[in-house]
XYZ file of C-alpha atoms in Angstrom:
718
model
C 0.331 0.176 0.117
C 0.981 3.566 -0.811
C 1.019 6.260 1.679
C -1.740 9.420 -0.510
C -1.285 12.725 1.357
C -3.648 15.185 0.724
C -1.790 18.077 2.435
C 2.138 18.757 3.004
C 2.489 21.611 5.958
C 1.155 19.594 7.803
C 2.404 16.721 6.185
C -1.263 14.612 5.782
C -3.295 11.649 4.808
C -6.203 11.891 2.843
C -7.324 9.010 4.413
C -6.445 11.454 8.147
C -7.913 14.076 6.039
C -10.941 12.997 5.028
C -10.833 11.075 8.725
C -11.582 14.649 10.165
C -13.765 15.587 7.973
C -16.131 12.798 8.820
C -15.714 14.011 12.614
C -16.781 17.174 11.816
C -19.470 15.928 10.060
C -20.602 14.140 12.782
C -20.379 17.292 15.648
C -21.750 19.305 12.565
C -25.363 16.220 12.089
C -24.968 16.412 16.323
C -25.592 20.370 16.742
C -27.933 21.243 13.674
C -29.600 17.699 12.842
C -32.650 19.258 11.829
C -30.509 21.069 9.091
C -32.567 20.491 5.442
C -29.735 18.627 3.620
C -29.914 14.821 2.402
C -27.355 13.776 5.713
C -26.404 10.560 3.431
C -25.458 12.535 0.831
C -23.523 15.114 2.653
C -21.457 12.115 4.227
C -20.707 10.266 0.423
C -19.000 13.634 -0.397
C -17.183 14.504 2.466
C -16.017 10.542 2.060
C -14.202 11.465 -1.770
C -13.935 14.927 -2.483
C -9.980 14.441 -1.893
C -9.866 10.700 -3.714
C -8.991 12.678 -6.318
C -4.964 14.392 -5.259
C -3.850 10.184 -5.224
C -2.837 11.367 -8.569
C 0.695 11.364 -9.296
C 0.639 14.840 -10.161
C -1.423 16.047 -6.969
C 1.345 14.041 -5.663
C 4.474 15.621 -7.306
C 3.616 18.999 -6.293
C 3.041 18.628 -3.041
C 6.502 18.438 -2.329
C 7.582 20.487 -5.159
C 7.246 23.333 -3.560
C 4.924 25.076 -6.943
C 1.064 25.796 -7.195
C 0.583 24.823 -10.151
C 1.666 22.070 -12.552
C 1.577 21.902 -15.911
C -0.991 19.991 -17.039
C -2.072 19.503 -14.007
C -5.656 18.519 -14.070
C -8.261 19.599 -11.039
C -8.536 17.115 -8.253
C -12.040 17.531 -7.581
C -12.155 16.984 -11.252
C -10.162 13.157 -10.806
C -12.403 13.179 -7.522
C -16.059 12.883 -10.172
C -14.329 8.691 -11.230
C -14.995 7.103 -7.771
C -18.484 7.884 -7.204
C -21.029 5.309 -7.684
C -23.103 5.665 -9.521
C -25.596 1.891 -10.013
C -25.249 2.796 -5.422
C -26.582 5.882 -5.782
C -29.152 4.535 -8.243
C -30.164 1.881 -6.059
C -31.173 4.495 -3.120
C -33.263 5.237 -4.819
C -31.986 8.948 -6.100
C -32.869 11.124 -8.663
C -31.636 12.026 -11.172
C -31.609 15.248 -11.025
C -30.042 14.586 -7.027
C -27.095 12.801 -7.877
C -26.344 15.799 -10.937
C -25.781 17.410 -7.961
C -22.959 15.218 -6.062
C -20.959 15.354 -9.398
C -21.057 19.152 -9.030
C -20.581 19.632 -4.882
C -17.261 17.005 -5.477
C -16.276 19.065 -8.314
C -16.456 22.127 -8.042
C -15.081 21.820 -4.036
C -12.342 24.206 -5.059
C -13.090 26.696 -7.211
C -10.909 26.112 -9.821
C -10.366 27.401 -12.523
C -10.036 25.020 -15.870
C -10.020 24.726 -19.149
C -9.516 21.351 -20.037
C -12.075 18.473 -21.751
C -14.272 16.006 -21.469
C -11.613 13.315 -22.360
C -8.704 15.479 -20.121
C -9.984 14.161 -17.384
C -10.642 10.912 -18.144
C -7.365 10.441 -19.396
C -6.839 11.862 -15.783
C -9.339 8.894 -14.417
C -6.900 6.165 -16.124
C -3.776 7.609 -14.236
C -5.647 7.108 -11.038
C -6.536 3.277 -11.727
C -2.692 1.805 -9.872
C -2.672 4.237 -7.402
C -6.549 2.897 -6.387
C -5.229 -0.541 -5.851
C -2.351 1.134 -3.875
C -5.161 3.396 -2.011
C -6.825 1.550 1.837
C -9.003 3.610 3.419
C -12.045 1.041 6.524
C -13.624 3.973 5.752
C -14.814 3.987 2.613
C -17.217 0.729 2.990
C -18.146 -0.341 -0.778
C -14.608 1.142 -2.727
C -14.573 1.032 -5.823
C -12.385 0.723 -9.967
C -12.258 4.699 -10.536
C -14.197 5.040 -13.801
C -12.618 5.264 -17.880
C -15.251 7.400 -18.202
C -16.835 10.405 -16.868
C -20.964 10.518 -16.844
C -21.851 13.090 -19.208
C -25.274 12.462 -17.810
C -24.757 13.935 -14.847
C -21.616 16.308 -15.599
C -20.258 18.334 -17.308
C -17.166 20.511 -17.895
C -18.489 23.983 -17.821
C -21.903 23.450 -16.027
C -22.179 25.329 -13.003
C -25.571 25.776 -11.266
C -28.905 24.977 -11.968
C -29.861 28.291 -12.582
C -33.789 27.319 -14.238
C -34.537 24.612 -11.546
C -34.540 26.937 -7.796
C -34.751 24.040 -6.331
C -31.963 21.663 -7.072
C -29.976 24.162 -6.723
C -31.394 25.007 -3.399
C -29.853 21.755 -2.677
C -26.234 21.946 -4.395
C -25.624 25.296 -2.122
C -26.479 23.064 0.806
C -23.650 19.673 0.241
C -22.020 21.796 -1.657
C -22.040 25.520 1.049
C -21.810 22.349 3.820
C -19.147 20.098 1.960
C -17.243 23.120 2.446
C -17.466 24.191 5.399
C -17.013 20.606 7.295
C -13.657 20.814 4.504
C -12.764 24.692 6.408
C -12.948 23.146 9.926
C -10.995 20.328 8.902
C -7.596 22.230 7.448
C -8.068 24.631 10.182
C -8.156 22.400 12.587
C -10.718 23.474 14.027
C -14.682 22.308 14.827
C -16.412 22.255 12.433
C -19.446 24.117 15.464
C -19.533 24.809 18.798
C -22.277 23.900 20.649
C -25.321 26.770 22.297
C -26.074 25.863 24.535
C -25.641 28.903 26.889
C -27.621 31.956 25.721
C -30.479 31.749 26.928
C -28.936 30.214 30.463
C -26.810 33.083 31.349
C -29.221 36.085 29.548
C -31.402 34.422 32.736
C -28.011 35.139 35.471
C -27.874 38.504 34.228
C -31.399 39.344 34.701
C -30.587 37.869 38.568
C -27.744 39.946 38.483
C -29.142 42.882 37.808
C -32.332 42.023 40.359
C -34.239 43.050 37.021
C -37.595 41.117 38.246
C -39.483 40.465 34.692
C -38.432 40.860 31.059
C -39.615 44.577 29.738
C -42.690 43.856 26.836
C -40.130 43.991 23.784
C -38.418 41.464 25.654
C -41.151 39.173 25.973
C -42.301 39.831 22.816
C -38.877 38.764 21.505
C -38.901 35.395 23.384
C -41.864 35.418 22.559
C -41.478 34.566 18.720
C -37.798 32.151 18.875
C -39.438 30.319 15.740
C -40.080 33.367 14.081
C -39.465 35.976 12.058
C -40.487 39.525 13.121
C -40.006 42.914 12.393
C -40.170 44.972 15.734
C -39.098 49.092 15.997
C -38.760 49.616 19.380
C -37.182 53.224 20.794
C -33.181 53.639 21.927
C -33.213 52.147 24.995
C -35.828 49.708 24.974
C -33.040 47.097 25.584
C -33.311 45.875 21.926
C -29.983 43.764 22.576
C -31.594 42.073 25.528
C -34.367 41.973 23.091
C -32.900 40.560 20.189
C -30.900 37.568 22.196
C -33.516 37.052 24.010
C -35.027 35.652 20.335
C -31.779 34.259 19.274
C -31.975 31.724 22.282
C -29.768 28.504 21.771
C -29.489 28.759 18.116
C -27.043 29.722 15.832
C -26.420 33.282 15.865
C -24.896 36.398 13.690
C -26.379 39.828 15.704
C -25.183 42.567 12.268
C -25.218 46.500 12.806
C -23.825 49.312 10.100
C -20.869 51.046 11.729
C -17.866 48.989 13.007
C -18.413 51.372 16.510
C -21.266 49.661 17.549
C -20.433 45.767 16.346
C -18.086 46.942 18.981
C -19.851 48.507 21.747
C -22.443 45.377 21.375
C -18.979 42.904 21.328
C -17.969 44.265 24.268
C -21.458 44.250 26.561
C -21.773 40.505 25.612
C -18.472 39.314 26.905
C -18.245 41.249 29.750
C -21.810 41.374 31.167
C -23.859 38.344 29.684
C -21.709 35.252 28.209
C -18.159 36.376 30.816
C -16.911 32.692 30.465
C -14.998 31.139 27.952
C -16.176 33.926 25.376
C -13.577 33.306 22.565
C -16.172 29.362 22.624
C -18.749 31.464 22.643
C -19.053 34.939 20.329
C -17.101 36.233 18.277
C -16.995 39.492 16.659
C -16.773 39.756 12.231
C -15.154 42.453 10.740
C -12.365 44.138 8.793
C -10.171 45.464 11.902
C -10.631 42.090 14.108
C -7.203 41.454 14.609
C -6.668 44.722 16.431
C -9.890 44.359 18.221
C -9.258 40.492 19.149
C -5.383 41.812 20.632
C -6.468 43.911 23.522
C -8.364 41.024 26.003
C -6.462 37.093 23.582
C -3.044 35.892 25.837
C -1.244 35.145 22.304
C -1.411 32.391 21.330
C -4.988 32.200 21.702
C -5.158 34.921 18.819
C -4.394 32.952 16.528
C -7.185 29.735 16.851
C -9.745 32.626 17.680
C -9.662 33.904 15.056
C -10.133 31.348 13.115
C -13.400 30.551 14.304
C -15.023 32.967 13.815
C -13.282 33.180 10.348
C -14.375 29.480 9.713
C -18.072 30.497 10.926
C -18.001 28.167 13.047
C -18.380 30.522 17.011
C -22.867 30.199 17.449
C -22.822 33.882 18.056
C -21.247 36.205 15.983
C -21.429 40.269 15.652
C -20.915 42.345 12.238
C -20.986 43.786 9.633
C -23.541 43.375 6.884
C -20.640 42.708 4.310
C -20.315 40.365 5.877
C -21.920 37.894 5.396
C -24.536 39.622 2.742
C -22.440 39.113 -0.032
C -23.863 36.274 -0.832
C -26.745 38.646 -3.067
C -24.079 38.712 -5.795
C -23.775 34.741 -6.022
C -20.400 34.364 -6.236
C -18.332 31.909 -6.692
C -17.319 30.311 -3.282
C -20.779 32.095 -1.372
C -22.182 28.697 -0.742
C -20.751 28.323 2.791
C -21.829 31.021 4.643
C -25.644 30.707 3.118
C -25.410 26.799 4.030
C -24.618 28.551 7.753
C -27.414 31.453 6.627
C -29.882 27.823 6.235
C -29.786 26.865 9.858
C -29.437 30.287 11.474
C -31.074 33.223 12.631
C -29.866 36.980 12.079
C -30.405 40.174 13.421
C -30.721 43.467 11.022
C -29.840 46.215 13.764
C -30.560 49.740 13.115
C -31.677 49.569 8.673
C -32.493 52.782 8.350
C -28.483 53.641 8.910
C -28.180 51.664 4.631
C -28.389 53.587 1.264
C -30.627 52.732 -0.717
C -28.003 50.115 -2.051
C -27.403 48.232 0.633
C -30.930 48.247 1.951
C -31.905 46.182 -1.441
C -29.200 43.628 -0.348
C -31.441 43.462 2.945
C -34.567 42.628 1.036
C -32.895 40.082 -1.405
C -30.263 38.233 1.256
C -33.233 38.498 3.910
C -35.367 36.248 0.430
C -32.363 33.962 0.390
C -32.810 33.396 4.133
C -36.253 32.549 4.318
C -35.903 29.880 1.013
C -33.485 27.986 2.907
C -34.720 27.544 6.302
C -33.218 30.440 8.436
C -34.828 32.851 10.605
C -34.899 36.400 9.978
C -35.007 39.687 12.543
C -35.744 43.382 11.955
C -34.744 44.671 15.534
C -34.296 49.327 14.910
C -35.229 52.854 16.172
C -36.912 53.343 12.938
C -38.319 51.807 9.921
C -38.396 53.303 6.949
C -42.026 52.006 5.220
C -40.211 51.617 1.582
C -38.060 48.594 3.054
C -42.023 46.719 4.324
C -43.121 47.637 1.289
C -40.298 45.689 -1.051
C -40.226 42.952 1.635
C -43.672 42.098 0.868
C -42.911 42.068 -2.622
C -40.595 40.251 -2.251
C -42.927 37.454 -0.215
C -41.350 37.382 3.187
C -43.107 36.499 5.843
C -42.781 38.220 9.133
C -45.005 39.141 11.615
C -44.722 41.981 13.524
C -46.427 43.863 17.181
C -49.614 46.073 16.468
C -47.498 49.301 17.646
C -44.697 49.924 18.387
C -42.411 49.568 21.453
C -42.443 53.157 22.848
C -42.448 55.330 25.601
C -44.618 58.727 26.360
C -41.320 59.135 28.718
C -40.191 63.665 27.059
C -36.454 63.881 26.648
C -36.033 66.368 23.458
C -38.066 69.711 23.243
C -36.617 70.844 18.890
C -36.001 74.033 18.203
C -36.228 74.312 14.541
C -34.285 76.575 12.645
C -34.342 78.060 9.479
C -31.030 78.942 7.917
C -27.561 77.151 8.355
C -25.602 76.586 11.374
C -24.518 79.134 13.819
C -21.104 79.424 16.365
C -23.175 82.002 17.738
C -26.029 79.986 19.009
C -23.539 76.931 20.131
C -20.986 79.246 22.147
C -24.011 81.171 23.629
C -25.950 77.640 24.491
C -22.052 75.705 25.307
C -20.725 76.496 29.060
C -20.769 74.685 31.265
C -22.816 72.171 29.372
C -21.158 69.012 26.819
C -22.526 70.044 23.901
C -23.143 68.268 20.808
C -22.729 69.363 17.166
C -23.385 67.112 14.046
C -22.477 67.845 10.720
C -23.512 66.152 7.565
C -19.842 66.272 5.432
C -16.097 65.739 7.247
C -15.397 69.372 5.406
C -18.485 71.109 7.767
C -17.105 69.717 10.934
C -13.639 71.349 10.736
C -15.341 73.820 9.966
C -17.273 74.449 13.256
C -14.218 73.008 14.889
C -11.737 75.301 13.964
C -14.999 78.182 15.183
C -14.974 77.118 18.815
C -12.125 76.521 19.126
C -10.621 79.839 18.306
C -13.856 81.229 20.459
C -11.852 79.678 22.909
C -14.203 76.489 23.920
C -12.788 73.138 25.182
C -13.678 71.428 21.826
C -12.902 68.615 20.307
C -13.075 66.780 16.610
C -14.868 63.449 15.688
C -14.730 61.756 11.680
C -13.282 59.828 9.579
C -10.487 61.134 8.520
C -8.788 60.339 10.456
C -5.066 58.021 11.214
C -7.404 54.525 12.139
C -4.894 54.688 15.915
C -5.475 57.899 16.495
C -9.964 57.982 15.374
C -9.370 54.790 17.982
C -8.456 57.640 20.179
C -11.492 59.869 19.351
C -13.873 57.476 19.905
C -12.707 56.198 23.966
C -12.130 59.907 24.597
C -16.084 60.566 23.077
C -17.142 57.453 25.017
C -15.726 58.739 28.344
C -17.257 62.117 27.721
C -21.051 61.392 26.805
C -21.119 59.054 29.692
C -24.018 60.190 31.879
C -21.922 61.439 34.838
C -18.300 62.143 33.580
C -16.829 65.647 34.087
C -16.380 66.518 30.584
C -17.446 71.123 29.556
C -17.306 71.900 26.503
C -17.918 70.254 23.345
C -17.777 67.587 20.119
C -18.022 68.323 16.295
C -18.847 65.002 14.245
C -20.197 63.840 11.718
C -22.246 60.620 11.569
C -20.036 58.276 12.174
C -21.629 58.941 15.604
C -25.083 58.341 14.815
C -25.948 54.801 15.385
C -25.539 52.323 18.474
C -23.734 55.222 20.450
C -24.048 55.079 24.088
C -22.825 58.994 24.436
C -25.858 60.829 26.279
C -24.946 65.098 25.527
C -26.129 67.413 27.245
C -26.536 69.471 24.021
C -27.010 69.083 20.611
C -26.403 70.974 17.397
C -26.672 69.384 13.996
C -27.594 70.204 10.396
C -30.439 68.005 8.613
C -30.394 65.955 7.279
C -33.051 63.029 6.627
C -34.893 62.975 9.238
C -33.855 59.224 9.949
C -30.815 60.359 10.438
C -31.676 63.664 13.234
C -33.825 60.646 15.443
C -30.458 59.224 14.861
C -29.044 62.161 16.792
C -31.228 62.474 18.945
C -30.820 59.369 20.686
C -26.532 61.239 21.508
C -28.749 63.660 23.664
C -31.296 62.567 26.749
C -30.442 59.293 26.095
C -30.979 57.994 29.720
C -33.093 60.705 31.197
C -37.172 62.749 30.906
C -37.419 66.251 30.821
C -35.328 69.116 29.822
C -36.372 71.535 31.434
C -35.630 74.177 28.039
C -34.928 73.259 23.691
C -31.984 70.889 23.685
C -32.238 70.121 20.402
C -31.655 72.452 18.056
C -31.626 71.516 14.206
C -31.142 73.647 11.026
C -32.151 73.844 7.715
C -29.861 75.636 5.981
C -33.578 78.078 5.039
C -33.266 79.258 1.585
C -29.632 77.514 1.033
C -29.058 73.585 1.468
C -27.020 72.492 3.856
C -23.908 70.494 3.828
C -23.490 67.168 1.764
C -27.566 67.713 0.632
C -27.304 66.391 -3.214
C -23.845 64.329 -3.020
C -24.403 61.943 0.265
C -27.950 62.846 1.256
C -30.853 62.071 -1.099
C -32.222 65.757 -2.571
C -35.184 64.380 -2.607
C -36.045 62.523 1.124
C -34.382 66.382 2.675
C -36.986 68.028 0.706
C -39.202 65.946 2.372
C -37.410 65.705 5.374
C -37.543 69.351 5.630
C -41.182 70.053 5.489
C -42.010 66.918 7.401
C -40.205 68.871 10.783
C -41.137 72.830 9.240
C -43.735 72.708 12.163
C -42.812 71.487 15.101
C -40.937 73.356 18.135
C -41.034 72.228 22.371
C -41.506 68.602 23.360
C -42.135 65.750 20.743
C -42.790 62.550 21.866
C -41.192 59.144 20.451
C -45.002 58.390 18.925
C -44.638 61.654 16.679
C -41.217 59.813 15.454
C -42.751 57.476 14.200
C -45.576 59.469 12.230
C -43.564 61.578 10.810
C -40.534 58.360 8.651
C -43.750 56.693 7.737
C -44.916 59.416 6.372
C -41.519 61.051 5.136
C -40.702 56.717 3.962
C -44.106 55.819 2.577
C -43.375 54.071 -0.692
C -46.419 56.347 -1.362
C -44.085 59.443 -1.220
C -40.824 58.680 -2.518
C -42.491 56.625 -4.899
C -41.152 58.963 -7.850
C -38.443 59.230 -6.482
C -34.017 58.402 -7.414
C -33.599 56.520 -3.645
C -37.107 54.641 -4.649
C -35.317 53.402 -8.207
C -32.445 52.844 -7.074
C -33.374 51.180 -4.801
C -35.794 49.172 -7.140
C -32.804 49.186 -10.043
C -31.010 47.318 -7.089
C -33.519 45.203 -6.223
C -34.182 44.514 -10.101
C -30.953 43.676 -10.921
C -29.825 41.132 -8.056
C -32.726 38.902 -9.224
C -31.767 39.025 -13.277
C -28.368 38.420 -12.743
C -27.124 34.821 -12.877
C -25.754 32.990 -10.327
C -21.550 32.974 -10.641
C -21.741 36.285 -12.905
C -19.112 37.877 -10.660
C -15.812 36.799 -8.974
C -15.871 36.914 -5.362
C -12.996 40.395 -5.714
C -15.289 41.901 -7.767
C -18.634 41.778 -5.573
C -17.016 42.356 -2.216
C -16.074 46.318 -4.294
C -19.396 45.750 -5.090
C -21.538 45.482 -2.082
C -18.742 47.926 -0.514
C -19.309 50.318 -2.688
C -15.751 51.353 -2.325
C -15.450 54.683 -3.363
C -12.456 55.093 -0.549
C -8.859 54.574 -1.206
C -6.140 53.381 1.944
C -3.870 55.534 2.696
C -0.864 56.996 4.879
C -0.510 60.209 5.088
C 3.559 61.471 3.752
C 4.788 62.783 7.047
C 2.898 59.695 9.343
C 5.323 57.496 6.985
C 8.611 58.868 7.283
C 8.165 59.378 11.410
C 7.849 55.583 10.982
C 10.531 54.313 8.840
C 11.458 52.314 11.788
C 7.952 49.809 12.236
C 8.151 49.149 8.096
C 11.849 47.713 8.525
C 10.770 45.200 11.334
C 7.547 44.345 9.695
C 9.762 43.390 6.995
C 12.022 41.766 8.727
C 9.836 40.000 10.739
C 9.860 35.484 11.439
C 6.842 34.802 12.814
C 2.714 34.977 11.847
C 1.943 36.535 14.681
C 4.659 39.193 14.616
C 3.873 39.763 11.453
C 0.105 40.464 11.967
C 0.782 42.564 15.371
C 3.268 44.739 12.973
C 0.625 44.919 10.237
C -2.153 46.323 12.831
C 0.635 48.773 14.068
C 1.216 49.714 10.291
C -2.905 49.927 9.802
C -3.627 52.328 12.524
C -1.454 55.215 10.190
C -3.809 55.000 7.470
C -7.345 57.053 6.275
C -9.339 55.988 3.756
C -9.678 58.832 1.131
C -11.927 60.192 -0.703
C -11.157 58.058 -3.917
C -10.892 61.085 -5.724
C -8.658 63.681 -3.950
C -5.813 60.093 -3.856
C -6.483 60.713 -7.429
C -5.768 63.705 -8.256
C -3.460 64.615 -4.887
C 0.788 63.964 -5.615
C 1.216 59.763 -4.183
C 3.280 57.003 -4.221
C 3.258 53.433 -3.607
C 5.731 51.610 -1.189
C 6.871 48.211 -0.865
C 5.950 46.413 1.907
C 6.290 43.092 0.552
C 5.619 40.456 -2.088
C 2.235 41.033 -1.135
C 1.066 44.343 0.527
C 2.088 48.155 -1.206
C 1.511 50.647 1.055
C 0.107 54.173 -1.353
C 1.640 57.124 0.296
C -0.952 60.891 -0.418
C 1.292 64.081 -0.627
C -1.911 65.628 2.678
C -1.160 67.605 5.682
C -2.042 66.242 8.553
C -3.210 67.309 12.096
C -3.687 64.433 14.162
C -6.948 67.691 15.624
C -7.648 68.210 12.136
C -6.976 65.260 9.812
C -6.082 64.557 6.981
C -6.231 69.016 4.912
C -5.537 67.788 0.495
C -3.386 70.180 0.117
C -5.082 71.086 -2.466
C -8.173 71.540 -1.427
C -11.316 70.891 -3.249
C -15.025 70.682 -1.415
C -15.541 67.670 0.360
C -18.271 65.644 0.316
C -17.402 62.654 2.917
C -20.149 62.178 4.800
C -18.440 60.169 7.526
């Protein structure tokens, strides 16, 4: 008998690797037995998927240091030689079922192959001697490799069952779960960690806080654990706990729009609710997770914790929308995500923050989750009526309470001013107060900040155009100054980065009007946990005869106009029920039907529905999803001050050391509008074979952020 290897680093035989797959298959089936998968076929493809690796070219390649050899046929195609067609037919599987098996095995890795049937069949013949020397006890019914490819069941280049949705679903589940199991086996982590903690830990947290009973929102979510739900609840109603109660002891994903808010909820779950063995319970999934994990994990645990998170194996994952909803593009390799969502519960928080293109992804993504057997909950402070219109149009089924979960608590007294934001108003009210000023663009925020600071007021600025390390310090500072018990007095000037889910509570808010949804989110940062302001605590500037900054660029003109009309008569006390009424008025489908906003939303939904599966590759799909219009750069001054760090990275050995140094380098980067970068002097620095740094000529100040040397009008919103 010969030894055939599946991997070279570390060395692992095909039999050993397959044993790991079968072990993870058992873990998945034990934890989630109700997945809508044919368990026999899943075990079957786990068993056979790598048998094609016993071919001589693959075995030679493993220890050659080369990624690919000339004339090599992807091993998934060669594994088709071992499918026992007669056995599957005897078991009663249909032609389409068997086609799914062929495709799941052939395409379990997304390898481009331009050969023909005869090339695959030549590979089959070369497997015969190897197979005769292949001994694997768990292959209970070994067969000799086939001489010919069963073209009735598989044709080179045939990808999916695009015109047969039922078989497409079978394919996605079979290939997706095979991928999950295979990735877990290769990474050396369990494919799933059991969730038997969340309800228990929530009950313990409730007792510790001496809460006698869950509130009506939380009771509603718990009572509807097995349904899709759409719930509107005001700030401060305990939405996080309500969402976790709805997930219960199922597998869950909790999505929010901003990384700051995600980090905050992750921290709450780890430090307040599930405080023991958290690396086996909850994970954080966004573009900066390594830097966040570095804050509280032992060195030897970080790599494995990152792997568990990225493998989607943890019971609860808190993440950004793009991490899971990019399934809407159905790019090659998306199947493992959708297969996971088929037995998961997904919460979407603060959906009003999403632009029309992202709302289209939400609607279609929820459609896939429902079709494949998963559950969803929209849990939000405000809900544009146009969203539920399109959800119903796509036949999404969900339960809504008879009315939103709101109280008659009086938190906000509003004054609408029909002019541009006024520095003198802010100066007049800022003495001895904690004041928050929110502008629509970075440029406007810089102008306001400079004017207030020049007047001698204790003033700070927070927006997206700081290098990452400075921005993190700004986040920590505004959290600290925004605490109800904080001693801080002065002014924070910010942009939309403070709108969603930040637990800050200022005395006064001065804000430009953006849209009514954004306005009410901004108001949630003032008197967040207090009641009955003695005087006006919200001052809204609608621009008067002019537009507010950013309108037409980052704020839709029609929605701005409707919002301006809706708030024009407001003066004084503003209750939550009135906020909900105004949201319904401005964001109803009937109101927005003829606008560019609706046209963009509708066109994006149509595009996603009309596009073919596997039309785009993964990279292009992610670029489209993120609507990338910015470039990560290091300001020249910052780069020159940190030359030693670049050298340390280039000379570093070991994966963990390099990862840590890379995080330090990322702390020097800032995202700037792409048109800035295109019009500025810049160059690139080769950090490694795969990493290039963009170095940009610009001014940088720790208090102001990035300023172009050749200043032009900025329209950056965040």
